[in-house]
Amino acid sequence: MDALARLAAAHSVATSYAPSPGESIEVPRSTVVAVLAALGVDAGTPAAVEAALAQRAERTRRLLPPTLVARPSAPVTPPPVPAGTVCTLVLEDGSRRPLDATPPPVGRHTLHALAPDGRAAHATVLVPPDTAPTPGARDIGLMVQLYSLLSRDSWGMGDLADLAALARWAGPALGVGFLQLNPLHAAVPAPEGETVDPSPYRPATRRFADPVHLRIEAIPEYAALDAAARARVAPLLERAARLRRAVLDERAPIDRDAVWAAKRAALEILHPVPLDAARAAAFRAYQDDCGQALTDHATWCALVELHGPDWHRWPAGLRRPDTAETAAARDAHRPLVDFHRWLTWLTDVQLADAQRAARDAGMGIGLLHDLAVGVHPDGSDAWAGQDVLADGMSVGAPPDTFNERGQDWGLPPWRPDALAEAGYAPCLELAGALARHAGGLRVDHVMGQFRLWWIPRGAEPRDGTYVGYDADAMLAVLALAAHRAGAVLVGEDLGTVEPGVRERLAERGVAGTSVLWFERHWDREGRPPLDPADWRANCLATVTTHDLPATAGRFDGSDVRLRRRLGLLTEPDRAVAEADAEVRDWTATFRRMGLLGDGPAEEEAAEEEWIAAAYRFLALTPARLVGVWLPDGLGDRRPQNVPGTWRQYPNWRLPVADAGGRPIPLEELTASERLARLVASVRDPGP
C-alpha cells in the first residue's frame, strides 16, 4: 500500500470499491486527493502526504479520542491511558462521578482525564439505549405526501390543519396507527423569476419545518384581527380560493410559490397582533430551547431577502454566521429576523397540534417524519454548518445497473472528523428537533450512517469515492434521540447495502424498508418473489414509494408508457415487455396464494382487486409496520416523482387523484369506500 493509500485509509477514504462481488474499481487519485483536502488533509504532493501521515500518527497518541460510545448496561471503558491518570465522568445533569463499575445512564456525557504528566483531555461519551423504541403489535399506516392532501379550506396545497384533520378521521375510521410523511423541511427560496425546487429532499434546513405548511386561519391571532386588517386579508383569501380551485377543479399542478406568496402576505398582516401571555411565554420558551440554531436560521432567512438565496454570493463578511458583519446585519434588520423566528415557531406549534390530533385519535405512533439525507448547499444549514460539512463535495451514488453514470444529489456531506470533534452534537440536535413532534422517524438512505459516496465539485458521479463514518456513534445519536422522544426508527435501506449493515441496524432497533417489487430471490432463476413468511419482521413493508410507480400505474402499464414518453428508457420495447411480464408474474403469484380470483370483467374493479391483493400479500408477512400509499387507495395512476426528470414532469406538485386523474379533496377522500376497503384488506387479508 503506497503512502497516499495509507493516508486515505487512516481517514476512512476508499481508494477502491466493489460494485458487485468479485469486482473491484480503483478510485482516481485526483478524487482521493480532493476528498482528503475536504477533510483538511493536504495530500497534494508526496512530501505533504508524508507530513499528513506523521500528523495523523501524532493525533492517535492523544490522551482521549474526541468521542466514545458506551452502553448503559456496561461501565465506560476509556482507551489505554498512562498509569495514574484520573478519569471523571460528568453527566448531562452536571453531576460528577469517578469511573468505576457503575454503568452510566443513557445520555450524552463528558469524560475528563488528567494524566500524571499534566496532560488533560476530555471526550464526549454517547450512551444510547440498548435499542431504540420498537413497535409492539403490527401497526398499519397511511403514506402521505402532505402537499398533495388538499381540503376545501386549504390555500392551494395541503397544510398542517389538513394533516390534523386526516389524523382525526383515519385513526378511528380506518384504525391506522401512523401517518408517514414526506420531509416537511424548509425549502430554499428561488432566485427572482424562477420557481422553488419542489423536492422535499433538497431543503434549506432539516431542523425546521417550512411555514408554507401553515394554515393561516388556525393561528389564534387571526381571530383578533381588527376590521381594517380583515379587509386587507380578504383579497388574499380570494387568491387562496383561486389557487385551490385551480388544483382541485381545473387540474393544474400545485403552485407552491403562489401559495407561499399569499400566505406570506397574510402573515405580515398577522405579525403585529400581540400574543397573549401564555403564547408569548411559549414563544420565549421555544426560542430558548432552539437557541443559536433558530437565530442562525432566522438570520439566513432575512439575509436571503436582502441578498438573494445563494449565500456564496453574499458580501464576504456575511458568508458565515459568526462574523461581526453578520451580527451587525442581524441587529440592523432585527424586525425581519424576528419575523422569521415567529414563522418558525408558528409552524412548530401547528406541527405539535397535528401530532396531538393523531395521538388523540388513537394512533400509537402518530406522525412518522422523514429525515432527508442532506441539505441544499445554498441553505441555512449549509451556511451555519460550514465547520461540519465538507466544502466542495456532494453526496451521490456510484454507477449501478439502474444508472450507468452514477448519481449526484447535490448535497454537501457531514465531515466525519468534525462530527467526532463536536461530540456529534449537530446530529443529536437535528434528530432531536425532528423527533420533537413525532412518534417515528424515517431516515432516508440510512446506509449513510455507515458510508457516503462523495463526489468532488466538477467531477462525474462515477469518479467519486466512499467515505466511512463511525456508525456506532451515528446510530447511537439516532437511538438516543428516538429514546428521548419515544419514537420508532425506520431506515430506508433500499439499493446497494454493505454486508452486515442491516444486521447492525436491527441490533439498534432500526426497522428496515421492504418494498414488494424488490423482495425477490435474486439468486434464483427467474428471480421469484420472496415468500411472505421469509420477509423480515423488523421492517416497514410497502408496495410502493414516492420514487416508484403508483400501483395502478404499474398494473395497467401507464407508468412505463409515461417513462417512454419522457425519454427515460434506453430500450423502450424491452422495458414494456419486462413490465408486462412482471405484472403477469405477480398476478400468478397472487392467484396461487388465493389473494386474487379470476376477477370481474370491468377493468377498474379488476385493478382495485389487484392492488388489494398486493396489500394482502404484505399483510401475510411478519412486518411490524405496513404502509399504505394513500394514492393507491383511490386508484391514482400517476407517480408523485419521476426520478431523472425536472421540468418534463410535475414532480412533487400533484394532488391526490382518483383513477381518472380527478383531484380528490380531503372531504371526499374521507368518504372513500375504496380507500376503506384497501386498508381493511391489510387488516384482514382473508384465507
PDB file of C-alpha atoms in Angstrom, residues 354-604:
ATOM      1  CA  ALA A 354     -51.137  17.591  14.256  1.00  0.00           C
ATOM      2  CA  GLN A 355     -49.220  15.036  16.329  1.00  0.00           C
ATOM      3  CA  ARG A 356     -51.569  15.650  19.267  1.00  0.00           C
ATOM      4  CA  ALA A 357     -54.544  15.090  16.960  1.00  0.00           C
ATOM      5  CA  ALA A 358     -53.049  11.802  15.787  1.00  0.00           C
ATOM      6  CA  ARG A 359     -52.451  10.558  19.315  1.00  0.00           C
ATOM      7  CA  ASP A 360     -55.897  11.702  20.437  1.00  0.00           C
ATOM      8  CA  ALA A 361     -57.323   9.737  17.505  1.00  0.00           C
ATOM      9  CA  GLY A 362     -55.852   6.566  18.953  1.00  0.00           C
ATOM     10  CA  MET A 363     -52.704   6.279  16.843  1.00  0.00           C
ATOM     11  CA  GLY A 364     -49.897   4.540  18.677  1.00  0.00           C
ATOM     12  CA  ILE A 365     -47.191   6.222  16.607  1.00  0.00           C
ATOM     13  CA  GLY A 366     -48.926   9.176  15.010  1.00  0.00           C
ATOM     14  CA  LEU A 367     -46.711  11.190  12.700  1.00  0.00           C
ATOM     15  CA  LEU A 368     -43.730   9.402  11.176  1.00  0.00           C
ATOM     16  CA  HIS A 369     -41.460  12.163   9.902  1.00  0.00           C
ATOM     17  CA  ASP A 370     -38.888  11.822   7.148  1.00  0.00           C
ATOM     18  CA  LEU A 371     -35.277  12.917   7.665  1.00  0.00           C
ATOM     19  CA  ALA A 372     -33.747  13.800   4.299  1.00  0.00           C
ATOM     20  CA  VAL A 373     -30.204  12.555   3.656  1.00  0.00           C
ATOM     21  CA  GLY A 374     -28.767  16.051   3.311  1.00  0.00           C
ATOM     22  CA  VAL A 375     -29.336  19.751   2.697  1.00  0.00           C
ATOM     23  CA  HIS A 376     -29.161  22.172  -0.196  1.00  0.00           C
ATOM     24  CA  PRO A 377     -25.678  23.725  -0.497  1.00  0.00           C
ATOM     25  CA  ASP A 378     -27.240  27.213  -0.550  1.00  0.00           C
ATOM     26  CA  GLY A 379     -29.446  26.650   2.500  1.00  0.00           C
ATOM     27  CA  SER A 380     -29.308  27.801   6.092  1.00  0.00           C
ATOM     28  CA  ASP A 381     -27.890  24.522   7.410  1.00  0.00           C
ATOM     29  CA  ALA A 382     -25.024  24.711   4.914  1.00  0.00           C
ATOM     30  CA  TRP A 383     -24.390  28.372   5.814  1.00  0.00           C
ATOM     31  CA  ALA A 384     -24.479  27.776   9.569  1.00  0.00           C
ATOM     32  CA  GLY A 385     -22.762  24.374   9.452  1.00  0.00           C
ATOM     33  CA  GLN A 386     -19.713  25.114   7.337  1.00  0.00           C
ATOM     34  CA  ASP A 387     -17.408  23.726  10.021  1.00  0.00           C
ATOM     35  CA  VAL A 388     -19.042  20.287   9.941  1.00  0.00           C
ATOM     36  CA  LEU A 389     -19.871  19.990   6.221  1.00  0.00           C
ATOM     37  CA  ALA A 390     -17.355  19.107   3.508  1.00  0.00           C
ATOM     38  CA  ASP A 391     -16.728  22.046   1.224  1.00  0.00           C
ATOM     39  CA  GLY A 392     -16.545  21.242  -2.481  1.00  0.00           C
ATOM     40  CA  MET A 393     -18.117  17.804  -2.079  1.00  0.00           C
ATOM     41  CA  SER A 394     -21.513  16.391  -2.999  1.00  0.00           C
ATOM     42  CA  VAL A 395     -23.284  13.207  -1.927  1.00  0.00           C
ATOM     43  CA  GLY A 396     -24.458  10.741  -4.558  1.00  0.00           C
ATOM     44  CA  ALA A 397     -24.210   7.133  -5.653  1.00  0.00           C
ATOM     45  CA  PRO A 398     -21.750   5.168  -7.798  1.00  0.00           C
ATOM     46  CA  PRO A 399     -22.763   3.663 -11.141  1.00  0.00           C
ATOM     47  CA  ASP A 400     -25.053   0.657 -10.958  1.00  0.00           C
ATOM     48  CA  THR A 401     -27.343  -1.342 -13.214  1.00  0.00           C
ATOM     49  CA  PHE A 402     -30.014   1.361 -12.979  1.00  0.00           C
ATOM     50  CA  ASN A 403     -27.763   4.355 -13.658  1.00  0.00           C
ATOM     51  CA  GLU A 404     -24.543   3.832 -15.559  1.00  0.00           C
ATOM     52  CA  ARG A 405     -23.264   7.358 -14.833  1.00  0.00           C
ATOM     53  CA  GLY A 406     -23.939   7.238 -11.118  1.00  0.00           C
ATOM     54  CA  GLN A 407     -25.908   9.910  -9.288  1.00  0.00           C
ATOM     55  CA  ASP A 408     -25.025  13.330  -7.897  1.00  0.00           C
ATOM     56  CA  TRP A 409     -27.626  14.541  -5.399  1.00  0.00           C
ATOM     57  CA  GLY A 410     -26.043  17.961  -4.926  1.00  0.00           C
ATOM     58  CA  LEU A 411     -25.931  17.715  -1.112  1.00  0.00           C
ATOM     59  CA  PRO A 412     -22.815  18.525   0.952  1.00  0.00           C
ATOM     60  CA  PRO A 413     -21.911  15.655   3.317  1.00  0.00           C
ATOM     61  CA  TRP A 414     -21.097  15.714   7.010  1.00  0.00           C
ATOM     62  CA  ARG A 415     -17.368  15.695   7.785  1.00  0.00           C
ATOM     63  CA  PRO A 416     -16.880  12.629   9.991  1.00  0.00           C
ATOM     64  CA  ASP A 417     -13.801  14.136  11.658  1.00  0.00           C
ATOM     65  CA  ALA A 418     -15.642  17.358  12.514  1.00  0.00           C
ATOM     66  CA  LEU A 419     -18.621  15.446  13.888  1.00  0.00           C
ATOM     67  CA  ALA A 420     -16.342  13.456  16.199  1.00  0.00           C
ATOM     68  CA  GLU A 421     -14.635  16.641  17.451  1.00  0.00           C
ATOM     69  CA  ALA A 422     -18.085  18.169  18.094  1.00  0.00           C
ATOM     70  CA  GLY A 423     -19.186  15.097  20.014  1.00  0.00           C
ATOM     71  CA  TYR A 424     -21.885  14.524  17.384  1.00  0.00           C
ATOM     72  CA  ALA A 425     -23.878  17.411  18.830  1.00  0.00           C
ATOM     73  CA  PRO A 426     -25.056  18.590  15.358  1.00  0.00           C
ATOM     74  CA  CYS A 427     -26.501  15.148  14.613  1.00  0.00           C
ATOM     75  CA  LEU A 428     -28.165  14.799  18.002  1.00  0.00           C
ATOM     76  CA  GLU A 429     -29.689  18.282  17.818  1.00  0.00           C
ATOM     77  CA  LEU A 430     -31.016  17.566  14.333  1.00  0.00           C
ATOM     78  CA  ALA A 431     -32.545  14.192  15.186  1.00  0.00           C
ATOM     79  CA  GLY A 432     -33.973  15.546  18.431  1.00  0.00           C
ATOM     80  CA  ALA A 433     -35.578  18.514  16.672  1.00  0.00           C
ATOM     81  CA  LEU A 434     -37.211  16.291  14.062  1.00  0.00           C
ATOM     82  CA  ALA A 435     -38.473  13.846  16.696  1.00  0.00           C
ATOM     83  CA  ARG A 436     -39.889  16.730  18.724  1.00  0.00           C
ATOM     84  CA  HIS A 437     -43.429  16.173  17.405  1.00  0.00           C
ATOM     85  CA  ALA A 438     -43.217  12.639  16.054  1.00  0.00           C
ATOM     86  CA  GLY A 439     -43.896   9.078  17.012  1.00  0.00           C
ATOM     87  CA  GLY A 440     -41.401   7.866  14.447  1.00  0.00           C
ATOM     88  CA  LEU A 441     -38.518   8.928  12.215  1.00  0.00           C
ATOM     89  CA  ARG A 442     -37.778   7.576   8.761  1.00  0.00           C
ATOM     90  CA  VAL A 443     -34.094   8.044   7.948  1.00  0.00           C
ATOM     91  CA  ASP A 444     -33.590   8.495   4.228  1.00  0.00           C
ATOM     92  CA  HIS A 445     -30.648   6.494   2.804  1.00  0.00           C
ATOM     93  CA  VAL A 446     -29.840   5.086   6.231  1.00  0.00           C
ATOM     94  CA  MET A 447     -26.695   3.484   4.785  1.00  0.00           C
ATOM     95  CA  GLY A 448     -25.262   6.994   5.011  1.00  0.00           C
ATOM     96  CA  GLN A 449     -24.759   6.363   8.724  1.00  0.00           C
ATOM     97  CA  PHE A 450     -22.019   3.941   7.627  1.00  0.00           C
ATOM     98  CA  ARG A 451     -20.586   5.476   4.456  1.00  0.00           C
ATOM     99  CA  LEU A 452     -21.443   8.018   1.766  1.00  0.00           C
ATOM    100  CA  TRP A 453     -20.372   8.413  -1.832  1.00  0.00           C
ATOM    101  CA  TRP A 454     -18.503  11.748  -2.082  1.00  0.00           C
ATOM    102  CA  ILE A 455     -18.130  13.473  -5.445  1.00  0.00           C
ATOM    103  CA  PRO A 456     -15.643  16.353  -5.843  1.00  0.00           C
ATOM    104  CA  ARG A 457     -17.086  19.517  -7.354  1.00  0.00           C
ATOM    105  CA  GLY A 458     -16.856  19.335 -11.151  1.00  0.00           C
ATOM    106  CA  ALA A 459     -16.249  15.576 -11.254  1.00  0.00           C
ATOM    107  CA  GLU A 460     -18.545  12.992 -12.779  1.00  0.00           C
ATOM    108  CA  PRO A 461     -20.547  10.927 -10.268  1.00  0.00           C
ATOM    109  CA  ARG A 462     -18.681   7.801 -11.334  1.00  0.00           C
ATOM    110  CA  ASP A 463     -15.414   9.456 -10.220  1.00  0.00           C
ATOM    111  CA  GLY A 464     -16.406   9.735  -6.577  1.00  0.00           C
ATOM    112  CA  THR A 465     -15.453   7.513  -3.676  1.00  0.00           C
ATOM    113  CA  TYR A 466     -16.834   6.187  -0.418  1.00  0.00           C
ATOM    114  CA  VAL A 467     -16.037   7.930   2.863  1.00  0.00           C
ATOM    115  CA  GLY A 468     -16.700   5.969   6.020  1.00  0.00           C
ATOM    116  CA  TYR A 469     -18.414   7.209   9.189  1.00  0.00           C
ATOM    117  CA  ASP A 470     -18.349   5.982  12.767  1.00  0.00           C
ATOM    118  CA  ALA A 471     -21.587   4.018  12.509  1.00  0.00           C
ATOM    119  CA  ASP A 472     -21.585   3.234  16.235  1.00  0.00           C
ATOM    120  CA  ALA A 473     -21.687   6.940  17.028  1.00  0.00           C
ATOM    121  CA  MET A 474     -24.122   7.850  14.240  1.00  0.00           C
ATOM    122  CA  LEU A 475     -26.570   5.123  15.275  1.00  0.00           C
ATOM    123  CA  ALA A 476     -26.088   5.973  18.954  1.00  0.00           C
ATOM    124  CA  VAL A 477     -27.251   9.522  18.234  1.00  0.00           C
ATOM    125  CA  LEU A 478     -30.337   8.317  16.362  1.00  0.00           C
ATOM    126  CA  ALA A 479     -31.220   5.825  19.096  1.00  0.00           C
ATOM    127  CA  LEU A 480     -30.707   8.431  21.812  1.00  0.00           C
ATOM    128  CA  ALA A 481     -32.939  10.985  20.070  1.00  0.00           C
ATOM    129  CA  ALA A 482     -35.602   8.340  19.428  1.00  0.00           C
ATOM    130  CA  HIS A 483     -35.429   7.169  23.047  1.00  0.00           C
ATOM    131  CA  ARG A 484     -35.964  10.688  24.361  1.00  0.00           C
ATOM    132  CA  ALA A 485     -38.938  11.248  22.072  1.00  0.00           C
ATOM    133  CA  GLY A 486     -40.406   7.755  22.403  1.00  0.00           C
ATOM    134  CA  ALA A 487     -40.201   7.439  18.623  1.00  0.00           C
ATOM    135  CA  VAL A 488     -39.603   4.378  16.464  1.00  0.00           C
ATOM    136  CA  LEU A 489     -36.852   4.458  13.829  1.00  0.00           C
ATOM    137  CA  VAL A 490     -37.264   3.328  10.230  1.00  0.00           C
ATOM    138  CA  GLY A 491     -34.269   3.237   7.911  1.00  0.00           C
ATOM    139  CA  GLU A 492     -34.636   3.494   4.140  1.00  0.00           C
ATOM    140  CA  ASP A 493     -32.192   0.723   3.248  1.00  0.00           C
ATOM    141  CA  LEU A 494     -33.041   0.188  -0.409  1.00  0.00           C
ATOM    142  CA  GLY A 495     -30.387  -0.175  -3.100  1.00  0.00           C
ATOM    143  CA  THR A 496     -26.763  -1.193  -2.533  1.00  0.00           C
ATOM    144  CA  VAL A 497     -26.296  -2.226   1.093  1.00  0.00           C
ATOM    145  CA  GLU A 498     -22.974  -3.400   2.505  1.00  0.00           C
ATOM    146  CA  PRO A 499     -22.925  -6.810   4.184  1.00  0.00           C
ATOM    147  CA  GLY A 500     -23.692  -6.563   7.870  1.00  0.00           C
ATOM    148  CA  VAL A 501     -25.373  -3.149   7.700  1.00  0.00           C
ATOM    149  CA  ARG A 502     -28.923  -4.415   8.066  1.00  0.00           C
ATOM    150  CA  GLU A 503     -27.881  -6.613  10.963  1.00  0.00           C
ATOM    151  CA  ARG A 504     -26.281  -3.689  12.811  1.00  0.00           C
ATOM    152  CA  LEU A 505     -29.343  -1.545  12.197  1.00  0.00           C
ATOM    153  CA  ALA A 506     -31.559  -4.282  13.597  1.00  0.00           C
ATOM    154  CA  GLU A 507     -29.378  -4.506  16.707  1.00  0.00           C
ATOM    155  CA  ARG A 508     -30.109  -0.840  17.378  1.00  0.00           C
ATOM    156  CA  GLY A 509     -33.827  -1.323  16.813  1.00  0.00           C
ATOM    157  CA  VAL A 510     -33.864   0.462  13.454  1.00  0.00           C
ATOM    158  CA  ALA A 511     -36.537  -1.082  11.227  1.00  0.00           C
ATOM    159  CA  GLY A 512     -35.679  -1.506   7.559  1.00  0.00           C
ATOM    160  CA  THR A 513     -37.778  -0.794   4.485  1.00  0.00           C
ATOM    161  CA  SER A 514     -39.060  -3.663   2.358  1.00  0.00           C
ATOM    162  CA  VAL A 515     -40.817  -2.908  -0.937  1.00  0.00           C
ATOM    163  CA  LEU A 516     -42.901  -5.623  -2.590  1.00  0.00           C
ATOM    164  CA  TRP A 517     -41.250  -5.363  -6.016  1.00  0.00           C
ATOM    165  CA  PHE A 518     -37.732  -5.734  -4.624  1.00  0.00           C
ATOM    166  CA  GLU A 519     -38.306  -8.655  -2.265  1.00  0.00           C
ATOM    167  CA  ARG A 520     -37.264 -11.490  -4.565  1.00  0.00           C
ATOM    168  CA  HIS A 521     -34.901 -14.424  -4.679  1.00  0.00           C
ATOM    169  CA  TRP A 522     -32.357 -12.534  -6.763  1.00  0.00           C
ATOM    170  CA  ASP A 523     -30.013 -15.516  -6.842  1.00  0.00           C
ATOM    171  CA  ARG A 524     -32.563 -17.928  -8.332  1.00  0.00           C
ATOM    172  CA  GLU A 525     -33.559 -18.414 -11.934  1.00  0.00           C
ATOM    173  CA  GLY A 526     -36.487 -16.169 -12.810  1.00  0.00           C
ATOM    174  CA  ARG A 527     -35.997 -14.205  -9.568  1.00  0.00           C
ATOM    175  CA  PRO A 528     -39.242 -15.464  -7.969  1.00  0.00           C
ATOM    176  CA  PRO A 529     -40.915 -13.370  -5.249  1.00  0.00           C
ATOM    177  CA  LEU A 530     -39.823 -13.985  -1.702  1.00  0.00           C
ATOM    178  CA  ASP A 531     -42.443 -15.910   0.239  1.00  0.00           C
ATOM    179  CA  PRO A 532     -44.253 -13.696   2.762  1.00  0.00           C
ATOM    180  CA  ALA A 533     -43.016 -15.814   5.655  1.00  0.00           C
ATOM    181  CA  ASP A 534     -39.407 -15.130   4.609  1.00  0.00           C
ATOM    182  CA  TRP A 535     -39.717 -11.360   4.935  1.00  0.00           C
ATOM    183  CA  ARG A 536     -38.013  -9.756   7.922  1.00  0.00           C
ATOM    184  CA  ALA A 537     -40.243  -8.723  10.814  1.00  0.00           C
ATOM    185  CA  ASN A 538     -38.321  -5.582  11.713  1.00  0.00           C
ATOM    186  CA  CYS A 539     -39.352  -3.523   8.705  1.00  0.00           C
ATOM    187  CA  LEU A 540     -41.838  -1.106   7.208  1.00  0.00           C
ATOM    188  CA  ALA A 541     -43.409  -3.121   4.397  1.00  0.00           C
ATOM    189  CA  THR A 542     -44.832  -1.218   1.450  1.00  0.00           C
ATOM    190  CA  VAL A 543     -45.984  -1.875  -2.090  1.00  0.00           C
ATOM    191  CA  THR A 544     -44.522   1.335  -3.495  1.00  0.00           C
ATOM    192  CA  THR A 545     -42.783   4.578  -2.504  1.00  0.00           C
ATOM    193  CA  HIS A 546     -42.667   8.216  -3.589  1.00  0.00           C
ATOM    194  CA  ASP A 547     -39.949   7.380  -6.149  1.00  0.00           C
ATOM    195  CA  LEU A 548     -41.744   4.375  -7.652  1.00  0.00           C
ATOM    196  CA  PRO A 549     -44.846   3.952  -9.798  1.00  0.00           C
ATOM    197  CA  ALA A 550     -48.272   4.103  -8.228  1.00  0.00           C
ATOM    198  CA  THR A 551     -49.572   0.549  -8.082  1.00  0.00           C
ATOM    199  CA  ALA A 552     -52.418   1.254 -10.522  1.00  0.00           C
ATOM    200  CA  GLY A 553     -49.895   2.691 -12.966  1.00  0.00           C
ATOM    201  CA  ARG A 554     -47.780  -0.426 -12.666  1.00  0.00           C
ATOM    202  CA  PHE A 555     -50.824  -2.666 -13.146  1.00  0.00           C
ATOM    203  CA  ASP A 556     -52.046  -1.094 -16.396  1.00  0.00           C
ATOM    204  CA  GLY A 557     -48.622  -0.224 -17.800  1.00  0.00           C
ATOM    205  CA  SER A 558     -49.255   3.528 -17.783  1.00  0.00           C
ATOM    206  CA  ASP A 559     -46.081   4.102 -15.778  1.00  0.00           C
ATOM    207  CA  VAL A 560     -43.766   2.514 -18.332  1.00  0.00           C
ATOM    208  CA  ARG A 561     -45.601   4.375 -21.086  1.00  0.00           C
ATOM    209  CA  LEU A 562     -45.024   7.609 -19.165  1.00  0.00           C
ATOM    210  CA  ARG A 563     -41.310   6.938 -18.847  1.00  0.00           C
ATOM    211  CA  ARG A 564     -41.172   6.056 -22.530  1.00  0.00           C
ATOM    212  CA  ARG A 565     -42.866   9.341 -23.415  1.00  0.00           C
ATOM    213  CA  LEU A 566     -40.394  11.238 -21.226  1.00  0.00           C
ATOM    214  CA  GLY A 567     -37.449   9.629 -22.995  1.00  0.00           C
ATOM    215  CA  LEU A 568     -36.159   7.854 -19.880  1.00  0.00           C
ATOM    216  CA  LEU A 569     -35.913   4.386 -21.427  1.00  0.00           C
ATOM    217  CA  THR A 570     -32.853   3.379 -23.412  1.00  0.00           C
ATOM    218  CA  GLU A 571     -34.630   0.237 -24.674  1.00  0.00           C
ATOM    219  CA  PRO A 572     -38.363   1.093 -24.611  1.00  0.00           C
ATOM    220  CA  ASP A 573     -39.689  -2.103 -26.172  1.00  0.00           C
ATOM    221  CA  ARG A 574     -37.709  -4.231 -23.769  1.00  0.00           C
ATOM    222  CA  ALA A 575     -38.860  -2.142 -20.794  1.00  0.00           C
ATOM    223  CA  VAL A 576     -42.511  -2.508 -21.818  1.00  0.00           C
ATOM    224  CA  ALA A 577     -42.124  -6.261 -22.227  1.00  0.00           C
ATOM    225  CA  GLU A 578     -40.425  -6.601 -18.831  1.00  0.00           C
ATOM    226  CA  ALA A 579     -43.134  -4.527 -17.138  1.00  0.00           C
ATOM    227  CA  ASP A 580     -45.878  -6.656 -18.680  1.00  0.00           C
ATOM    228  CA  ALA A 581     -44.073  -9.840 -17.626  1.00  0.00           C
ATOM    229  CA  GLU A 582     -43.696  -8.547 -14.075  1.00  0.00           C
ATOM    230  CA  VAL A 583     -47.439  -7.887 -13.778  1.00  0.00           C
ATOM    231  CA  ARG A 584     -48.203 -11.370 -15.133  1.00  0.00           C
ATOM    232  CA  ASP A 585     -45.717 -12.872 -12.680  1.00  0.00           C
ATOM    233  CA  TRP A 586     -47.296 -11.131  -9.689  1.00  0.00           C
ATOM    234  CA  THR A 587     -50.803 -11.917 -10.905  1.00  0.00           C
ATOM    235  CA  ALA A 588     -49.902 -15.598 -10.987  1.00  0.00           C
ATOM    236  CA  THR A 589     -48.369 -15.341  -7.524  1.00  0.00           C
ATOM    237  CA  PHE A 590     -51.428 -13.627  -6.060  1.00  0.00           C
ATOM    238  CA  ARG A 591     -53.754 -16.221  -7.579  1.00  0.00           C
ATOM    239  CA  ARG A 592     -51.605 -19.131  -6.435  1.00  0.00           C
ATOM    240  CA  MET A 593     -51.774 -17.775  -2.892  1.00  0.00           C
ATOM    241  CA  GLY A 594     -55.547 -17.279  -3.039  1.00  0.00           C
ATOM    242  CA  LEU A 595     -55.223 -13.500  -2.812  1.00  0.00           C
ATOM    243  CA  LEU A 596     -56.778 -12.857  -6.208  1.00  0.00           C
ATOM    244  CA  GLY A 597     -59.519 -14.670  -8.057  1.00  0.00           C
ATOM    245  CA  ASP A 598     -60.177 -14.590 -11.784  1.00  0.00           C
ATOM    246  CA  GLY A 599     -61.602 -11.145 -11.191  1.00  0.00           C
ATOM    247  CA  PRO A 600     -64.575  -9.268 -12.595  1.00  0.00           C
ATOM    248  CA  ALA A 601     -64.714  -8.229 -16.202  1.00  0.00           C
ATOM    249  CA  GLU A 602     -64.625  -4.480 -15.566  1.00  0.00           C
ATOM    250  CA  GLU A 603     -61.094  -3.151 -15.740  1.00  0.00           C
ATOM    251  CA  GLU A 604     -61.413  -0.718 -12.810  1.00  0.00           C
TER     252      GLU A 604
END
